[in-house]
Amino acid sequence: MKRCSFSFLMLFLVSQSLFAQDKQSQVTLDYIKQYKSIAVEEMKKHKIPASITLAQGILESGSGQSELAKKSNNHFGIKCHDWQGEKVYHDDDIKNDCFRKYPNPEDSFEDHSIFLQRSRYSSLFDLEITDYEGWAKGLKRCGYATSPTYAERLIAVIERYKLYEYDKADAKKKSSDETKAEEKEDVIQNNYLKESSVGSVSVLSKHEVIKQNGRKAVIAHSGDTYESIAKEFGLRKWEIRWYNKAKKGDTPEIGQTVNISMW
């Protein structure tokens, strides 16, 4: 009788464990479905494998279920460092560690790409876009995470959910028509560039780009907003507010120096 009860208990525990795993897998599949397009877009812009972005998001945010992801839209566990935006505090490596807070998940994905542009990760961009193993091991080697098994966990997630398939989106050959169209656009863009003291800028720009404390900047005109200047120079709204420590709704004064880069 005892042996029968023990067997029933073991069967119950195993079934509960399998149920929990299936439930977590579905949560992860839903996460991938929701954010795969963003990861691919980030890959095309910044040359970071979509598989790596998705796997990091899955691990760092618990497939979007962590408190940091739900309340702060921080999907990659990026800490404050030199962050000028909103901040939240959670216990991590130290008590009340400072983390970045974003208006939406898309900004978190974009900031993750920008974060990996730092010089400490520069060697990763010498790898093929499809070399997810090299990227995973490189992130660990460059100090992205403190876990000794971080690379192996990333690789396991990528292979379990076949995230490497999304890396192929950037490896597809372009048609001859697409190539010609891009070449034509490059010629047009080059014809519409002028040299300034800080490099090439569009001749269509109504602002003169200057150097202020080592950073690119412009002088605000009448009617300017942070949003209009951001659009003129291809910046996101949150980026220009971040560069200028400005809050949503703030407007630069006439003659004010407005930063348009971090350096």
Coordinates of C-alpha atoms in Angstrom, one line a residue:
M1 CA 0.0 0.0 0.0
K2 CA 2.8 2.4 0.9
R3 CA 4.7 1.5 -2.3
C4 CA 1.5 2.3 -4.3
S5 CA 1.0 5.6 -2.5
F6 CA 4.7 6.5 -3.2
S7 CA 4.4 5.7 -6.9
F8 CA 1.2 7.8 -7.2
L9 CA 3.0 10.7 -5.5
M10 CA 6.0 10.5 -7.8
L11 CA 3.7 10.3 -10.8
F12 CA 1.8 13.4 -9.5
L13 CA 5.0 15.4 -9.0
V14 CA 6.4 14.5 -12.4
S15 CA 3.1 15.5 -14.1
Q16 CA 3.1 18.8 -12.2
S17 CA 6.7 19.5 -13.3
L18 CA 5.9 18.7 -16.9
F19 CA 2.8 21.0 -16.7
A20 CA 4.9 23.8 -15.3
Q21 CA 7.5 23.3 -18.1
D22 CA 4.8 23.3 -20.8
K23 CA 3.3 26.5 -19.3
Q24 CA 6.7 28.3 -19.3
S25 CA 7.4 27.1 -22.9
Q26 CA 4.1 28.7 -24.0
V27 CA 4.9 31.9 -22.2
T28 CA 8.3 32.0 -24.0
L29 CA 6.7 31.2 -27.4
D30 CA 4.2 34.1 -26.8
Y31 CA 7.2 36.4 -26.0
I32 CA 9.0 35.4 -29.2
K33 CA 5.9 35.9 -31.3
Q34 CA 5.4 39.4 -29.7
Y35 CA 9.0 40.7 -30.1
K36 CA 10.6 38.8 -33.0
S37 CA 9.9 41.5 -35.5
I38 CA 11.5 44.1 -33.2
A39 CA 14.6 41.9 -32.8
V40 CA 14.9 41.5 -36.6
E41 CA 14.6 45.3 -37.1
E42 CA 17.2 45.9 -34.5
M43 CA 19.5 43.3 -36.3
K44 CA 19.1 45.1 -39.6
K45 CA 19.9 48.5 -38.1
H46 CA 22.7 47.5 -35.6
K47 CA 24.0 44.1 -36.9
I48 CA 23.3 42.3 -33.6
P49 CA 21.8 38.8 -34.3
A50 CA 18.1 38.6 -33.6
S51 CA 18.6 35.3 -31.9
I52 CA 20.9 36.8 -29.4
T53 CA 18.5 39.8 -28.7
L54 CA 15.6 37.4 -28.2
A55 CA 17.5 35.0 -26.1
Q56 CA 18.8 37.7 -23.8
G57 CA 15.3 39.2 -23.5
I58 CA 14.0 35.7 -22.6
L59 CA 16.6 35.1 -19.9
E60 CA 16.9 38.6 -18.5
S61 CA 13.1 39.3 -18.3
G62 CA 11.8 35.8 -17.6
S63 CA 10.1 35.9 -21.0
G64 CA 8.6 39.3 -20.1
Q65 CA 7.3 38.1 -16.7
S66 CA 9.8 39.8 -14.4
E67 CA 8.9 42.7 -12.3
L68 CA 11.5 44.8 -14.0
A69 CA 10.0 44.1 -17.4
K70 CA 6.4 44.5 -16.4
K71 CA 6.7 47.7 -14.4
S72 CA 9.7 49.3 -16.1
N73 CA 9.8 47.8 -19.6
N74 CA 13.4 46.8 -19.0
H75 CA 13.8 43.5 -20.8
F76 CA 17.6 43.2 -20.6
G77 CA 18.5 44.1 -17.1
I78 CA 20.5 47.1 -18.1
K79 CA 21.6 49.1 -15.1
C80 CA 21.7 52.9 -14.8
H81 CA 25.4 53.6 -15.5
D82 CA 25.3 57.0 -17.3
W83 CA 21.6 56.8 -17.8
Q84 CA 19.7 60.2 -17.8
G85 CA 16.2 58.8 -18.1
E86 CA 13.8 57.4 -15.4
K87 CA 15.3 55.0 -12.9
V88 CA 14.0 52.2 -10.7
Y89 CA 15.7 50.3 -7.9
H90 CA 15.7 46.5 -7.3
D91 CA 17.9 44.2 -5.3
D92 CA 20.5 42.5 -7.7
D93 CA 24.2 42.3 -7.3
I94 CA 23.8 44.9 -4.5
K95 CA 20.7 46.0 -2.5
N96 CA 18.6 48.6 -4.3
D97 CA 20.6 48.4 -7.5
C98 CA 19.7 51.1 -10.1
F99 CA 18.1 50.0 -13.3
R100 CA 16.9 51.9 -16.4
K101 CA 13.1 52.5 -16.9
Y102 CA 11.6 52.9 -20.4
P103 CA 8.3 54.2 -21.7
N104 CA 7.7 51.0 -23.7
P105 CA 9.4 47.7 -24.5
E106 CA 10.5 48.9 -28.0
D107 CA 12.7 51.6 -26.4
S108 CA 14.3 48.8 -24.2
F109 CA 15.2 46.8 -27.3
E110 CA 16.6 49.9 -29.0
D111 CA 18.7 50.9 -25.9
H112 CA 20.0 47.3 -25.7
S113 CA 21.3 47.7 -29.3
I114 CA 22.9 51.0 -28.4
F115 CA 24.3 49.6 -25.2
L116 CA 26.2 46.9 -27.2
Q117 CA 27.8 49.6 -29.4
R118 CA 30.2 50.3 -26.5
S119 CA 33.9 49.7 -27.1
R120 CA 34.0 46.7 -24.7
Y121 CA 31.7 44.7 -27.1
S122 CA 33.4 45.9 -30.4
S123 CA 35.0 42.5 -31.1
L124 CA 31.6 40.9 -31.4
F125 CA 30.8 42.8 -34.5
D126 CA 33.7 41.1 -36.3
L127 CA 31.7 37.8 -36.1
E128 CA 29.2 36.6 -38.7
I129 CA 25.6 37.6 -38.0
T130 CA 24.7 33.9 -38.0
D131 CA 27.4 33.0 -35.4
Y132 CA 25.1 33.0 -32.4
E133 CA 27.5 30.7 -30.4
G134 CA 30.4 33.2 -30.9
W135 CA 28.2 36.1 -29.9
A136 CA 26.9 34.2 -26.8
K137 CA 30.4 33.3 -25.6
G138 CA 31.7 36.8 -26.5
L139 CA 29.0 38.5 -24.4
K140 CA 30.1 36.4 -21.4
R141 CA 33.8 37.1 -22.1
C142 CA 33.2 40.8 -22.4
G143 CA 31.4 40.9 -19.0
Y144 CA 27.7 41.4 -20.0
A145 CA 26.6 39.0 -17.2
T146 CA 28.2 37.6 -14.0
S147 CA 26.7 34.1 -14.3
P148 CA 29.4 31.6 -15.3
T149 CA 26.9 29.6 -17.4
Y150 CA 25.4 32.7 -19.2
A151 CA 26.8 31.7 -22.7
E152 CA 25.5 28.1 -22.4
R153 CA 22.1 29.3 -21.3
L154 CA 21.8 31.7 -24.2
I155 CA 22.8 28.9 -26.7
A156 CA 20.4 26.5 -25.1
V157 CA 17.5 28.9 -25.5
I158 CA 18.4 29.8 -29.1
E159 CA 18.6 26.1 -30.1
R160 CA 15.5 25.0 -28.1
Y161 CA 13.3 27.6 -29.8
K162 CA 15.2 27.7 -33.1
L163 CA 15.8 31.5 -32.8
Y164 CA 18.7 31.2 -35.2
E165 CA 16.1 31.1 -38.0
Y166 CA 15.5 34.9 -37.4
D167 CA 19.2 35.6 -38.1
K168 CA 18.7 34.5 -41.7
A169 CA 16.5 37.5 -42.4
D170 CA 19.6 39.7 -42.7
A171 CA 21.5 37.1 -44.7
K172 CA 19.0 37.0 -47.6
K173 CA 20.4 38.2 -50.9
K174 CA 18.8 41.3 -52.3
S175 CA 17.3 41.4 -55.7
S176 CA 19.0 43.4 -58.5
D177 CA 16.1 45.9 -58.4
E178 CA 16.6 46.4 -54.6
T179 CA 20.3 46.9 -55.0
K180 CA 19.9 49.4 -57.8
A181 CA 17.3 51.3 -55.8
E182 CA 19.7 51.5 -52.8
E183 CA 22.6 52.6 -55.0
K184 CA 20.3 55.4 -56.4
E185 CA 19.3 56.4 -52.9
D186 CA 23.0 56.5 -51.9
V187 CA 23.8 58.9 -54.8
I188 CA 20.9 61.1 -53.9
Q189 CA 21.9 61.2 -50.2
N190 CA 25.6 62.0 -51.1
N191 CA 24.5 64.9 -53.3
Y192 CA 22.5 66.3 -50.4
L193 CA 25.3 66.3 -47.9
K194 CA 27.5 69.2 -46.9
E195 CA 30.6 69.3 -44.8
S196 CA 30.6 71.0 -41.4
S197 CA 33.0 71.3 -38.6
V198 CA 31.6 68.1 -37.1
G199 CA 31.4 66.1 -40.3
S200 CA 28.8 65.6 -43.1
V201 CA 25.2 66.9 -42.5
S202 CA 22.1 67.2 -44.7
V203 CA 21.8 70.4 -46.7
L204 CA 18.1 70.2 -45.9
S205 CA 18.8 70.8 -42.2
K206 CA 17.8 74.3 -41.0
H207 CA 20.2 74.1 -38.1
E208 CA 23.9 74.5 -38.1
V209 CA 25.6 71.7 -36.2
I210 CA 28.2 72.8 -33.7
K211 CA 30.5 71.2 -31.1
Q212 CA 29.6 72.0 -27.5
N213 CA 31.7 70.4 -24.7
G214 CA 32.8 67.7 -27.1
R215 CA 29.2 66.9 -28.2
K216 CA 27.3 67.6 -31.4
A217 CA 24.6 70.3 -30.8
V218 CA 22.4 72.9 -32.5
I219 CA 21.0 76.2 -31.4
A220 CA 17.2 76.2 -31.0
H221 CA 15.2 78.5 -33.2
S222 CA 11.7 80.0 -32.8
G223 CA 9.1 77.3 -33.0
D224 CA 11.6 74.4 -32.4
T225 CA 10.6 71.5 -30.1
Y226 CA 12.8 68.6 -29.0
E227 CA 10.6 66.4 -31.2
S228 CA 11.1 68.5 -34.4
I229 CA 14.8 68.6 -33.9
A230 CA 14.9 64.8 -33.3
K231 CA 13.0 64.3 -36.5
E232 CA 15.4 66.5 -38.4
F233 CA 18.4 64.5 -37.3
G234 CA 16.9 61.1 -37.4
L235 CA 16.7 60.7 -33.6
R236 CA 14.1 59.1 -31.5
K237 CA 12.1 61.4 -29.2
W238 CA 13.4 59.7 -26.0
E239 CA 17.0 59.9 -27.3
I240 CA 17.0 63.7 -27.6
R241 CA 15.3 64.1 -24.3
W242 CA 17.9 61.8 -22.8
Y243 CA 20.8 63.8 -24.3
N244 CA 19.4 67.1 -22.9
K245 CA 18.0 65.8 -19.5
A246 CA 14.6 67.0 -20.7
K247 CA 11.3 65.7 -19.6
K248 CA 8.3 64.9 -21.8
G249 CA 6.6 68.1 -22.7
D250 CA 9.6 70.3 -22.2
T251 CA 10.4 72.8 -25.0
P252 CA 13.8 74.4 -25.7
E253 CA 14.1 78.2 -25.4
I254 CA 15.2 80.3 -28.4
G255 CA 19.0 80.4 -28.4
Q256 CA 19.3 77.3 -26.2
T257 CA 22.0 74.8 -27.0
V258 CA 20.3 71.4 -27.8
N259 CA 22.6 68.3 -27.8
I260 CA 22.0 65.8 -30.6
S261 CA 24.6 63.2 -29.6
M262 CA 26.1 61.7 -26.5
W263 CA 29.6 62.7 -27.7

